[in-house]
Amino acid sequence: MRRERYHTTTGLFVAGALTLLLVGSALFYHIALQAREQTFVLLFKGSLRGLEATAPVKYRGVKIGEVSAIEITENIERHKVEIPVYVRFFVKKKLGFSQDPIQLLIRSGFVADLSKPNFLSGLADIELVKNPPPRPKYEKTYYYGYPVFPTRNTTEKYTTLDEALTAAKETLEAIQKLVSSAEVRDTINAARLMADSLSALSTDMQASLPAVIRTFTQSLDRISSAAYSTQTLTDYLSRNPEALIRGKR
C-alpha cells in the first residue's frame, strides 16, 4: 500500500516537473522570439501610396525590419477611419537588463518617415530619420496592445510616372503654343530680315573694302614721302642755317 502511494507521489512529481519544464521552455522561446522580432504600429496622417506589406524599414540605408500588415480600422474616440501600419523589427537583443535598441532610437528622436514612391516601380519604403528640433516629448503609447512608433506626418507632394508624363506633355503643348504665336512669328521674321540685311552689308563691304584699303595705302605713302622731304629739309637747314636768308644754292 505504501509502495503504491510512493509510486503515485513520484508520478505526480515527475508530471509536475515536466509540465513546469514545458511551460518554462515555451515562455523562454516566446521571450527569445520577442528579443529577435518586435512589432510596432505606425500611424501616418498623409497618403500611403506605394506602401505594401513586406516593404522594407531602413535605418541608415540598411533594412532592419519590414511591414508585416496594413489594415483599416475605426477610431471610436475620434469618429474617423485609421490605417495602422504594422512593422516588424529584426532586433538582436540579449536577455536581461540590456537596453531595447528600438526604444533607444525613439528616445534619441528618430521617427518613421514614408519615402516617395519609386519613379519606376511606384513602391515606397519606410526610413527611420532623426526628427529635427523642437521635438515633442515622447510618451510611450499603445495601439490595441502594440507599441506605437512615432512618425513624421508631413505631407509632401510626390510625382508618379503618369504625373511626370502629363507634366511633360503640358510643357510641350505650352512650347508649341508659344512657337506658333503671332509675337514669336514676328520676332522670327524680324530676325530673318536683319540677317538678310547683314548679309547684304557684308557683301557690299567685301566689294568696297579693297578700294578703301588701296586709298588708305596711297595716303600712307604720301604721308611717308612728305615726312622724308621734311626730314631732308630739316637736315639741310641745320647744316646751312644761312640758307633761310640767301636761299638754297
PDB file of C-alpha atoms in Angstrom:
ATOM      1  CA  MET A   1       0.000   0.000   0.000  1.00  0.00           C
ATOM      2  CA  ARG A   2       2.776   2.381   0.924  1.00  0.00           C
ATOM      3  CA  ARG A   3       4.663   1.410  -2.229  1.00  0.00           C
ATOM      4  CA  GLU A   4       1.638   2.332  -4.388  1.00  0.00           C
ATOM      5  CA  ARG A   5       1.385   5.724  -2.692  1.00  0.00           C
ATOM      6  CA  TYR A   6       5.099   6.234  -3.233  1.00  0.00           C
ATOM      7  CA  HIS A   7       4.785   5.495  -6.947  1.00  0.00           C
ATOM      8  CA  THR A   8       1.757   7.781  -7.216  1.00  0.00           C
ATOM      9  CA  THR A   9       3.546  10.650  -5.493  1.00  0.00           C
ATOM     10  CA  THR A  10       6.614  10.137  -7.641  1.00  0.00           C
ATOM     11  CA  GLY A  11       4.481  10.101 -10.788  1.00  0.00           C
ATOM     12  CA  LEU A  12       2.739  13.326  -9.815  1.00  0.00           C
ATOM     13  CA  PHE A  13       6.058  14.951  -9.028  1.00  0.00           C
ATOM     14  CA  VAL A  14       7.530  13.909 -12.384  1.00  0.00           C
ATOM     15  CA  ALA A  15       4.412  15.067 -14.241  1.00  0.00           C
ATOM     16  CA  GLY A  16       4.529  18.425 -12.469  1.00  0.00           C
ATOM     17  CA  ALA A  17       8.201  18.815 -13.242  1.00  0.00           C
ATOM     18  CA  LEU A  18       7.616  18.008 -16.912  1.00  0.00           C
ATOM     19  CA  THR A  19       4.727  20.485 -17.014  1.00  0.00           C
ATOM     20  CA  LEU A  20       6.861  23.219 -15.480  1.00  0.00           C
ATOM     21  CA  LEU A  21       9.653  22.384 -17.921  1.00  0.00           C
ATOM     22  CA  LEU A  22       7.323  22.651 -20.912  1.00  0.00           C
ATOM     23  CA  VAL A  23       5.787  25.901 -19.679  1.00  0.00           C
ATOM     24  CA  GLY A  24       9.212  27.352 -18.946  1.00  0.00           C
ATOM     25  CA  SER A  25      10.524  26.300 -22.348  1.00  0.00           C
ATOM     26  CA  ALA A  26       7.531  27.864 -24.100  1.00  0.00           C
ATOM     27  CA  LEU A  27       7.920  31.062 -22.098  1.00  0.00           C
ATOM     28  CA  PHE A  28      11.648  31.202 -22.781  1.00  0.00           C
ATOM     29  CA  TYR A  29      11.040  30.636 -26.506  1.00  0.00           C
ATOM     30  CA  HIS A  30       8.431  33.394 -26.527  1.00  0.00           C
ATOM     31  CA  ILE A  31      10.812  35.804 -24.802  1.00  0.00           C
ATOM     32  CA  ALA A  32      13.635  34.841 -27.157  1.00  0.00           C
ATOM     33  CA  LEU A  33      11.350  35.344 -30.153  1.00  0.00           C
ATOM     34  CA  GLN A  34      10.337  38.774 -28.885  1.00  0.00           C
ATOM     35  CA  ALA A  35      14.012  39.577 -28.417  1.00  0.00           C
ATOM     36  CA  ARG A  36      14.597  38.909 -32.126  1.00  0.00           C
ATOM     37  CA  GLU A  37      11.416  40.443 -33.527  1.00  0.00           C
ATOM     38  CA  GLN A  38       9.357  43.333 -32.229  1.00  0.00           C
ATOM     39  CA  THR A  39       6.124  44.612 -33.737  1.00  0.00           C
ATOM     40  CA  PHE A  40       5.254  48.307 -33.655  1.00  0.00           C
ATOM     41  CA  VAL A  41       2.378  50.288 -35.113  1.00  0.00           C
ATOM     42  CA  LEU A  42       2.878  53.337 -37.339  1.00  0.00           C
ATOM     43  CA  LEU A  43       0.058  55.848 -37.766  1.00  0.00           C
ATOM     44  CA  PHE A  44       0.596  58.121 -40.762  1.00  0.00           C
ATOM     45  CA  LYS A  45      -1.763  61.020 -41.431  1.00  0.00           C
ATOM     46  CA  GLY A  46      -0.964  61.508 -45.091  1.00  0.00           C
ATOM     47  CA  SER A  47      -1.193  59.302 -48.147  1.00  0.00           C
ATOM     48  CA  LEU A  48       0.186  55.767 -48.014  1.00  0.00           C
ATOM     49  CA  ARG A  49       0.517  55.403 -51.765  1.00  0.00           C
ATOM     50  CA  GLY A  50       3.113  52.834 -52.752  1.00  0.00           C
ATOM     51  CA  LEU A  51       3.334  51.212 -49.312  1.00  0.00           C
ATOM     52  CA  GLU A  52       2.684  47.474 -49.293  1.00  0.00           C
ATOM     53  CA  ALA A  53       3.222  44.523 -46.982  1.00  0.00           C
ATOM     54  CA  THR A  54       6.866  43.345 -46.881  1.00  0.00           C
ATOM     55  CA  ALA A  55       8.014  46.896 -47.686  1.00  0.00           C
ATOM     56  CA  PRO A  56      11.435  47.431 -46.073  1.00  0.00           C
ATOM     57  CA  VAL A  57      12.053  49.547 -42.998  1.00  0.00           C
ATOM     58  CA  LYS A  58      15.532  51.078 -43.213  1.00  0.00           C
ATOM     59  CA  TYR A  59      17.875  52.737 -40.783  1.00  0.00           C
ATOM     60  CA  ARG A  60      20.952  54.437 -42.253  1.00  0.00           C
ATOM     61  CA  GLY A  61      20.213  52.671 -45.531  1.00  0.00           C
ATOM     62  CA  VAL A  62      20.110  49.166 -44.016  1.00  0.00           C
ATOM     63  CA  LYS A  63      16.967  47.059 -43.779  1.00  0.00           C
ATOM     64  CA  ILE A  64      16.188  46.431 -40.108  1.00  0.00           C
ATOM     65  CA  GLY A  65      12.560  45.435 -40.478  1.00  0.00           C
ATOM     66  CA  GLU A  66       9.595  45.222 -42.785  1.00  0.00           C
ATOM     67  CA  VAL A  67       5.906  45.988 -42.983  1.00  0.00           C
ATOM     68  CA  SER A  68       4.008  42.947 -41.755  1.00  0.00           C
ATOM     69  CA  ALA A  69       0.430  44.143 -42.296  1.00  0.00           C
ATOM     70  CA  ILE A  70      -1.683  47.145 -43.263  1.00  0.00           C
ATOM     71  CA  GLU A  71      -5.320  47.294 -42.212  1.00  0.00           C
ATOM     72  CA  ILE A  72      -8.200  49.713 -41.935  1.00  0.00           C
ATOM     73  CA  THR A  73      -9.894  50.300 -38.586  1.00  0.00           C
ATOM     74  CA  GLU A  74     -12.184  52.761 -36.891  1.00  0.00           C
ATOM     75  CA  ASN A  75     -11.101  55.162 -34.198  1.00  0.00           C
ATOM     76  CA  ILE A  76     -14.169  55.157 -31.994  1.00  0.00           C
ATOM     77  CA  GLU A  77     -13.000  58.065 -29.848  1.00  0.00           C
ATOM     78  CA  ARG A  78     -12.288  60.379 -32.781  1.00  0.00           C
ATOM     79  CA  HIS A  79     -15.037  59.006 -35.040  1.00  0.00           C
ATOM     80  CA  LYS A  80     -12.770  58.517 -38.032  1.00  0.00           C
ATOM     81  CA  VAL A  81     -11.115  55.771 -40.029  1.00  0.00           C
ATOM     82  CA  GLU A  82      -7.464  54.923 -39.438  1.00  0.00           C
ATOM     83  CA  ILE A  83      -4.973  52.826 -41.381  1.00  0.00           C
ATOM     84  CA  PRO A  84      -2.440  51.376 -38.949  1.00  0.00           C
ATOM     85  CA  VAL A  85       0.789  50.034 -40.431  1.00  0.00           C
ATOM     86  CA  TYR A  86       2.272  47.102 -38.517  1.00  0.00           C
ATOM     87  CA  VAL A  87       6.057  46.925 -38.673  1.00  0.00           C
ATOM     88  CA  ARG A  88       8.206  44.016 -37.541  1.00  0.00           C
ATOM     89  CA  PHE A  89      11.733  44.950 -36.483  1.00  0.00           C
ATOM     90  CA  PHE A  90      14.587  42.452 -36.604  1.00  0.00           C
ATOM     91  CA  VAL A  91      16.147  43.051 -33.211  1.00  0.00           C
ATOM     92  CA  LYS A  92      19.155  41.262 -31.801  1.00  0.00           C
ATOM     93  CA  LYS A  93      18.900  41.855 -28.079  1.00  0.00           C
ATOM     94  CA  LYS A  94      20.429  39.964 -25.219  1.00  0.00           C
ATOM     95  CA  LEU A  95      18.139  38.787 -22.484  1.00  0.00           C
ATOM     96  CA  GLY A  96      18.459  40.569 -19.205  1.00  0.00           C
ATOM     97  CA  PHE A  97      18.744  44.268 -18.472  1.00  0.00           C
ATOM     98  CA  SER A  98      20.205  45.420 -21.799  1.00  0.00           C
ATOM     99  CA  GLN A  99      18.529  48.386 -23.479  1.00  0.00           C
ATOM    100  CA  ASP A 100      15.965  47.894 -26.200  1.00  0.00           C
ATOM    101  CA  PRO A 101      17.551  49.300 -29.417  1.00  0.00           C
ATOM    102  CA  ILE A 102      14.183  50.348 -30.866  1.00  0.00           C
ATOM    103  CA  GLN A 103      13.230  52.248 -27.733  1.00  0.00           C
ATOM    104  CA  LEU A 104      16.706  53.748 -27.743  1.00  0.00           C
ATOM    105  CA  LEU A 105      16.121  55.077 -31.261  1.00  0.00           C
ATOM    106  CA  ILE A 106      12.773  56.531 -30.235  1.00  0.00           C
ATOM    107  CA  ARG A 107      14.261  58.294 -27.211  1.00  0.00           C
ATOM    108  CA  SER A 108      17.033  59.659 -29.448  1.00  0.00           C
ATOM    109  CA  GLY A 109      14.438  61.453 -31.560  1.00  0.00           C
ATOM    110  CA  PHE A 110      14.088  59.065 -34.514  1.00  0.00           C
ATOM    111  CA  VAL A 111      10.764  58.861 -36.317  1.00  0.00           C
ATOM    112  CA  ALA A 112       9.411  56.780 -39.189  1.00  0.00           C
ATOM    113  CA  ASP A 113       9.257  58.666 -42.473  1.00  0.00           C
ATOM    114  CA  LEU A 114       7.401  57.381 -45.531  1.00  0.00           C
ATOM    115  CA  SER A 115       9.535  57.818 -48.635  1.00  0.00           C
ATOM    116  CA  LYS A 116       8.323  58.955 -52.016  1.00  0.00           C
ATOM    117  CA  PRO A 117       7.200  56.116 -54.303  1.00  0.00           C
ATOM    118  CA  ASN A 118       9.877  54.854 -56.658  1.00  0.00           C
ATOM    119  CA  PHE A 119       9.665  56.587 -60.041  1.00  0.00           C
ATOM    120  CA  LEU A 120       9.572  53.284 -61.947  1.00  0.00           C
ATOM    121  CA  SER A 121       8.040  50.701 -59.606  1.00  0.00           C
ATOM    122  CA  GLY A 122       5.732  53.042 -57.694  1.00  0.00           C
ATOM    123  CA  LEU A 123       6.651  51.322 -54.399  1.00  0.00           C
ATOM    124  CA  ALA A 124       7.539  53.166 -51.214  1.00  0.00           C
ATOM    125  CA  ASP A 125       9.518  52.207 -48.132  1.00  0.00           C
ATOM    126  CA  ILE A 126       9.951  53.484 -44.588  1.00  0.00           C
ATOM    127  CA  GLU A 127      13.088  55.212 -43.362  1.00  0.00           C
ATOM    128  CA  LEU A 128      13.962  55.942 -39.737  1.00  0.00           C
ATOM    129  CA  VAL A 129      15.190  59.530 -39.636  1.00  0.00           C
ATOM    130  CA  LYS A 130      16.005  61.940 -36.854  1.00  0.00           C
ATOM    131  CA  ASN A 131      13.259  64.422 -36.190  1.00  0.00           C
ATOM    132  CA  PRO A 132      14.622  67.989 -36.178  1.00  0.00           C
ATOM    133  CA  PRO A 133      14.099  70.052 -33.023  1.00  0.00           C
ATOM    134  CA  PRO A 134      11.943  71.140 -31.383  1.00  0.00           C
ATOM    135  CA  ARG A 135      10.827  67.575 -30.753  1.00  0.00           C
ATOM    136  CA  PRO A 136       7.629  66.771 -28.875  1.00  0.00           C
ATOM    137  CA  LYS A 137       8.100  64.908 -25.638  1.00  0.00           C
ATOM    138  CA  TYR A 138       7.826  61.186 -26.259  1.00  0.00           C
ATOM    139  CA  GLU A 139       5.239  59.287 -24.300  1.00  0.00           C
ATOM    140  CA  LYS A 140       5.006  55.564 -24.786  1.00  0.00           C
ATOM    141  CA  THR A 141       1.566  54.688 -26.132  1.00  0.00           C
ATOM    142  CA  TYR A 142      -0.092  51.523 -27.360  1.00  0.00           C
ATOM    143  CA  TYR A 143      -2.489  50.731 -30.156  1.00  0.00           C
ATOM    144  CA  TYR A 144      -4.572  47.655 -29.373  1.00  0.00           C
ATOM    145  CA  GLY A 145      -1.705  46.235 -27.359  1.00  0.00           C
ATOM    146  CA  TYR A 146       1.064  47.134 -29.824  1.00  0.00           C
ATOM    147  CA  PRO A 147       3.565  49.913 -29.038  1.00  0.00           C
ATOM    148  CA  VAL A 148       3.349  52.944 -31.317  1.00  0.00           C
ATOM    149  CA  PHE A 149       6.448  54.131 -33.162  1.00  0.00           C
ATOM    150  CA  PRO A 150       6.371  57.927 -33.757  1.00  0.00           C
ATOM    151  CA  THR A 151       6.032  59.073 -37.361  1.00  0.00           C
ATOM    152  CA  ARG A 152       6.837  62.185 -39.344  1.00  0.00           C
ATOM    153  CA  ASN A 153       3.446  63.338 -40.526  1.00  0.00           C
ATOM    154  CA  THR A 154       4.499  65.925 -43.088  1.00  0.00           C
ATOM    155  CA  THR A 155       2.580  65.859 -46.323  1.00  0.00           C
ATOM    156  CA  GLU A 156       4.964  66.018 -49.264  1.00  0.00           C
ATOM    157  CA  LYS A 157       3.930  66.180 -52.868  1.00  0.00           C
ATOM    158  CA  TYR A 158       5.484  63.411 -54.923  1.00  0.00           C
ATOM    159  CA  THR A 159       5.432  62.751 -58.639  1.00  0.00           C
ATOM    160  CA  THR A 160       4.446  59.463 -60.226  1.00  0.00           C
ATOM    161  CA  LEU A 161       5.396  58.365 -63.733  1.00  0.00           C
ATOM    162  CA  ASP A 162       1.940  59.264 -65.098  1.00  0.00           C
ATOM    163  CA  GLU A 163       2.101  62.699 -63.476  1.00  0.00           C
ATOM    164  CA  ALA A 164       5.586  63.280 -64.898  1.00  0.00           C
ATOM    165  CA  LEU A 165       4.448  62.319 -68.415  1.00  0.00           C
ATOM    166  CA  THR A 166       1.389  64.548 -68.085  1.00  0.00           C
ATOM    167  CA  ALA A 167       3.555  67.469 -66.963  1.00  0.00           C
ATOM    168  CA  ALA A 168       5.949  66.877 -69.875  1.00  0.00           C
ATOM    169  CA  LYS A 169       3.027  66.813 -72.321  1.00  0.00           C
ATOM    170  CA  GLU A 170       1.660  70.062 -70.922  1.00  0.00           C
ATOM    171  CA  THR A 171       5.100  71.656 -71.203  1.00  0.00           C
ATOM    172  CA  LEU A 172       5.440  70.591 -74.851  1.00  0.00           C
ATOM    173  CA  GLU A 173       1.969  71.928 -75.624  1.00  0.00           C
ATOM    174  CA  ALA A 174       2.860  75.248 -73.998  1.00  0.00           C
ATOM    175  CA  ILE A 175       6.075  75.431 -76.055  1.00  0.00           C
ATOM    176  CA  GLN A 176       4.142  74.639 -79.230  1.00  0.00           C
ATOM    177  CA  LYS A 177       1.625  77.390 -78.486  1.00  0.00           C
ATOM    178  CA  LEU A 178       4.444  79.827 -77.793  1.00  0.00           C
ATOM    179  CA  VAL A 179       6.249  78.979 -81.031  1.00  0.00           C
ATOM    180  CA  SER A 180       3.081  79.284 -83.107  1.00  0.00           C
ATOM    181  CA  SER A 181       2.042  82.605 -81.548  1.00  0.00           C
ATOM    182  CA  ALA A 182       1.993  85.817 -83.623  1.00  0.00           C
ATOM    183  CA  GLU A 183       4.603  87.511 -81.435  1.00  0.00           C
ATOM    184  CA  VAL A 184       7.123  84.729 -81.978  1.00  0.00           C
ATOM    185  CA  ARG A 185       6.434  84.682 -85.731  1.00  0.00           C
ATOM    186  CA  ASP A 186       7.009  88.441 -85.941  1.00  0.00           C
ATOM    187  CA  THR A 187      10.233  88.091 -83.975  1.00  0.00           C
ATOM    188  CA  ILE A 188      11.448  85.302 -86.263  1.00  0.00           C
ATOM    189  CA  ASN A 189      10.595  87.345 -89.387  1.00  0.00           C
ATOM    190  CA  ALA A 190      12.388  90.399 -87.986  1.00  0.00           C
ATOM    191  CA  ALA A 191      15.435  88.293 -87.200  1.00  0.00           C
ATOM    192  CA  ARG A 192      15.369  86.871 -90.732  1.00  0.00           C
ATOM    193  CA  LEU A 193      15.189  90.370 -92.273  1.00  0.00           C
ATOM    194  CA  MET A 194      18.047  91.519 -90.043  1.00  0.00           C
ATOM    195  CA  ALA A 195      20.118  88.537 -91.139  1.00  0.00           C
ATOM    196  CA  ASP A 196      19.436  89.352 -94.803  1.00  0.00           C
ATOM    197  CA  SER A 197      20.448  92.980 -94.225  1.00  0.00           C
ATOM    198  CA  LEU A 198      23.662  91.952 -92.520  1.00  0.00           C
ATOM    199  CA  SER A 199      24.412  89.581 -95.388  1.00  0.00           C
ATOM    200  CA  ALA A 200      23.918  92.354 -97.960  1.00  0.00           C
ATOM    201  CA  LEU A 201      26.043  94.741 -95.905  1.00  0.00           C
ATOM    202  CA  SER A 202      28.781  92.147 -95.707  1.00  0.00           C
ATOM    203  CA  THR A 203      28.689  91.723 -99.487  1.00  0.00           C
ATOM    204  CA  ASP A 204      28.939  95.492-100.049  1.00  0.00           C
ATOM    205  CA  MET A 205      31.809  95.745 -97.608  1.00  0.00           C
ATOM    206  CA  GLN A 206      33.650  92.940 -99.359  1.00  0.00           C
ATOM    207  CA  ALA A 207      33.227  94.768-102.698  1.00  0.00           C
ATOM    208  CA  SER A 208      34.292  98.220-101.463  1.00  0.00           C
ATOM    209  CA  LEU A 209      36.916  97.179 -98.951  1.00  0.00           C
ATOM    210  CA  PRO A 210      39.786  96.684-101.487  1.00  0.00           C
ATOM    211  CA  ALA A 211      39.318 100.221-102.855  1.00  0.00           C
ATOM    212  CA  VAL A 212      39.274 101.664 -99.342  1.00  0.00           C
ATOM    213  CA  ILE A 213      42.436  99.770 -98.449  1.00  0.00           C
ATOM    214  CA  ARG A 214      44.140 100.923-101.677  1.00  0.00           C
ATOM    215  CA  THR A 215      43.259 104.572-100.995  1.00  0.00           C
ATOM    216  CA  PHE A 216      44.435 104.258 -97.410  1.00  0.00           C
ATOM    217  CA  THR A 217      47.750 102.755 -98.590  1.00  0.00           C
ATOM    218  CA  GLN A 218      48.301 105.579-101.072  1.00  0.00           C
ATOM    219  CA  SER A 219      47.630 108.127 -98.340  1.00  0.00           C
ATOM    220  CA  LEU A 220      50.186 106.446 -96.103  1.00  0.00           C
ATOM    221  CA  ASP A 221      52.761 106.528 -98.932  1.00  0.00           C
ATOM    222  CA  ARG A 222      52.182 110.246 -99.476  1.00  0.00           C
ATOM    223  CA  ILE A 223      52.473 110.953 -95.773  1.00  0.00           C
ATOM    224  CA  SER A 224      55.701 108.947 -95.693  1.00  0.00           C
ATOM    225  CA  SER A 225      57.128 110.888 -98.673  1.00  0.00           C
ATOM    226  CA  ALA A 226      56.208 114.212 -97.096  1.00  0.00           C
ATOM    227  CA  ALA A 227      57.816 113.159 -93.845  1.00  0.00           C
ATOM    228  CA  TYR A 228      61.004 112.174 -95.692  1.00  0.00           C
ATOM    229  CA  SER A 229      61.133 115.523 -97.526  1.00  0.00           C
ATOM    230  CA  THR A 230      60.599 117.391 -94.271  1.00  0.00           C
ATOM    231  CA  GLN A 231      63.393 115.421 -92.626  1.00  0.00           C
ATOM    232  CA  THR A 232      65.758 116.208 -95.558  1.00  0.00           C
ATOM    233  CA  LEU A 233      64.943 119.920 -95.397  1.00  0.00           C
ATOM    234  CA  THR A 234      65.479 119.963 -91.652  1.00  0.00           C
ATOM    235  CA  ASP A 235      68.882 118.328 -92.001  1.00  0.00           C
ATOM    236  CA  TYR A 236      69.951 120.820 -94.699  1.00  0.00           C
ATOM    237  CA  LEU A 237      68.877 123.841 -92.638  1.00  0.00           C
ATOM    238  CA  SER A 238      70.670 122.507 -89.597  1.00  0.00           C
ATOM    239  CA  ARG A 239      73.896 122.370 -91.637  1.00  0.00           C
ATOM    240  CA  ASN A 240      73.282 125.630 -93.585  1.00  0.00           C
ATOM    241  CA  PRO A 241      71.164 127.973 -91.473  1.00  0.00           C
ATOM    242  CA  GLU A 242      72.124 130.961 -93.722  1.00  0.00           C
ATOM    243  CA  ALA A 243      70.031 129.375 -96.455  1.00  0.00           C
ATOM    244  CA  LEU A 244      66.952 130.822 -94.742  1.00  0.00           C
ATOM    245  CA  ILE A 245      68.331 134.282 -95.759  1.00  0.00           C
ATOM    246  CA  ARG A 246      70.201 133.656 -99.015  1.00  0.00           C
ATOM    247  CA  GLY A 247      68.222 130.669-100.219  1.00  0.00           C
ATOM    248  CA  LYS A 248      69.465 127.297-101.314  1.00  0.00           C
ATOM    249  CA  ARG A 249      72.405 127.236-103.683  1.00  0.00           C
TER     250      ARG A 249
END
